[in-house]
C-alpha positions as protocol buffer text, in pm:
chain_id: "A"
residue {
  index: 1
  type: UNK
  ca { x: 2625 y: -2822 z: 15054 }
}
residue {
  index: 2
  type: UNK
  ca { x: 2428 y: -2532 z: 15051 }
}
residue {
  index: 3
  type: UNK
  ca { x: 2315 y: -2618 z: 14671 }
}
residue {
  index: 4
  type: UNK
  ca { x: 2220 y: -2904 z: 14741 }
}
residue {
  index: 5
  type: UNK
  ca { x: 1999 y: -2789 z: 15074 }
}
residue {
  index: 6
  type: UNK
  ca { x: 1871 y: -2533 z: 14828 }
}
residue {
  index: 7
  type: UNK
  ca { x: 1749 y: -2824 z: 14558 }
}
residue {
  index: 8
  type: UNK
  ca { x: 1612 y: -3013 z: 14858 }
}
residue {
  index: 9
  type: UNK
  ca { x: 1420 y: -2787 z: 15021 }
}
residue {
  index: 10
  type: UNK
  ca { x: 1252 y: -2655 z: 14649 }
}
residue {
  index: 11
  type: UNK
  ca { x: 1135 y: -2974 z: 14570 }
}
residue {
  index: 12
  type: UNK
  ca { x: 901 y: -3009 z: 14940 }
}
residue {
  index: 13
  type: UNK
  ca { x: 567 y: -2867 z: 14708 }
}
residue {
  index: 14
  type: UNK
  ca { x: 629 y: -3099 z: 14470 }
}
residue {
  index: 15
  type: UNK
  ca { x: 639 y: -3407 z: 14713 }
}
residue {
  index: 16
  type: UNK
  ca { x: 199 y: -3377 z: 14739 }
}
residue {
  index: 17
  type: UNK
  ca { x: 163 y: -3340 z: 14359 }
}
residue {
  index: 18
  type: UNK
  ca { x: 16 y: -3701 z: 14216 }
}
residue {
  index: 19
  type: UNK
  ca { x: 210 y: -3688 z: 13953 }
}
residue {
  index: 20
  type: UNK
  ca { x: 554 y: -3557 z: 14002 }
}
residue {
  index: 21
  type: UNK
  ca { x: 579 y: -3645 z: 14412 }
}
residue {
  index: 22
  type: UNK
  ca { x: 716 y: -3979 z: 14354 }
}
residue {
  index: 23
  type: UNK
  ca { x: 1021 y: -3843 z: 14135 }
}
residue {
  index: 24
  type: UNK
  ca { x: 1077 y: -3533 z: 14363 }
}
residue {
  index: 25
  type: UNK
  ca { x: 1107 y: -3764 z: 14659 }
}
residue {
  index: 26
  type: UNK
  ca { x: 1375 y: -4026 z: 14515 }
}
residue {
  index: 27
  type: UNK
  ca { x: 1574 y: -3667 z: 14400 }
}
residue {
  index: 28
  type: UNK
  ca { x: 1557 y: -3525 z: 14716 }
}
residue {
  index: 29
  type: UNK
  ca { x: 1689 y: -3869 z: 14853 }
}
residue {
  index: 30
  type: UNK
  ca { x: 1948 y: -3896 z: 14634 }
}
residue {
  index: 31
  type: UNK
  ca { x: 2106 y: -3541 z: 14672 }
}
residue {
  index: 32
  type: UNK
  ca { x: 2095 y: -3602 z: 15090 }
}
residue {
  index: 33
  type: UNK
  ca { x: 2272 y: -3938 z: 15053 }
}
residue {
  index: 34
  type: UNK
  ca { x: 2536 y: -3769 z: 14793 }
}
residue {
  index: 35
  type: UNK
  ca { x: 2590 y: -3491 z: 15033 }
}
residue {
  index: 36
  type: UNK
  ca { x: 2623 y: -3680 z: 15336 }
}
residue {
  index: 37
  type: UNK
  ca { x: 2900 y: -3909 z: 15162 }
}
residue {
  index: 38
  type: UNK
  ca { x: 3079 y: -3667 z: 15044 }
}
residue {
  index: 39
  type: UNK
  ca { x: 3126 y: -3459 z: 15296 }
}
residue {
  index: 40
  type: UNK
  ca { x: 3163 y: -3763 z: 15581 }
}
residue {
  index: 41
  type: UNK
  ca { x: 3279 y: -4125 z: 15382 }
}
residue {
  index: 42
  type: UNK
  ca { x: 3469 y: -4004 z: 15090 }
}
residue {
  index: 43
  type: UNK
  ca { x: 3742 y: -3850 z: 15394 }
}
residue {
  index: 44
  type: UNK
  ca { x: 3713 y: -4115 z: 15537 }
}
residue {
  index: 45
  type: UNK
  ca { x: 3785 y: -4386 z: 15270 }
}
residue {
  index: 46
  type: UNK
  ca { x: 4133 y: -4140 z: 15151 }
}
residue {
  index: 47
  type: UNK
  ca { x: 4210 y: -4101 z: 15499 }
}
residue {
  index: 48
  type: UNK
  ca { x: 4263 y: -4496 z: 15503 }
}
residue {
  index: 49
  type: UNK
  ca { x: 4325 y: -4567 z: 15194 }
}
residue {
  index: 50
  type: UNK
  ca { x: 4643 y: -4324 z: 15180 }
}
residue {
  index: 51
  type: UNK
  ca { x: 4740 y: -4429 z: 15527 }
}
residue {
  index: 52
  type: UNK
  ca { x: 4721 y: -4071 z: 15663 }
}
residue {
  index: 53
  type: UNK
  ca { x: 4766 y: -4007 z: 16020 }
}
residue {
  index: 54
  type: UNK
  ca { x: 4629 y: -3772 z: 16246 }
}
């Protein structure tokens, strides 16, 4: 988690460049959404799917 906070937050000066803003955007996007299903659906989804109880 804490690499991918790190990748996120290095890529904020490259979000007002013309040219590479676009692409640092969609990666910073795309490493939040990653993190946030791994650490909250993929659980989830073996929880059920192995029929584990709590």
């Amino acid at each position: 988690m804490l690499t991918a906070m790190a990748a996120i937050l290095a890529m904020i000066p490259l979000v007002t460049n013309v040219f590479w803003g676009s692409m640092a955007v969609t990666i910073m996007g795309g490493l939040l959404v990653a993190t946030v299903l791994t650490i909250l659906y993929l659980p989830a989804l073996y929880a059920c799917w192995f029929k584990i109880k709590r």
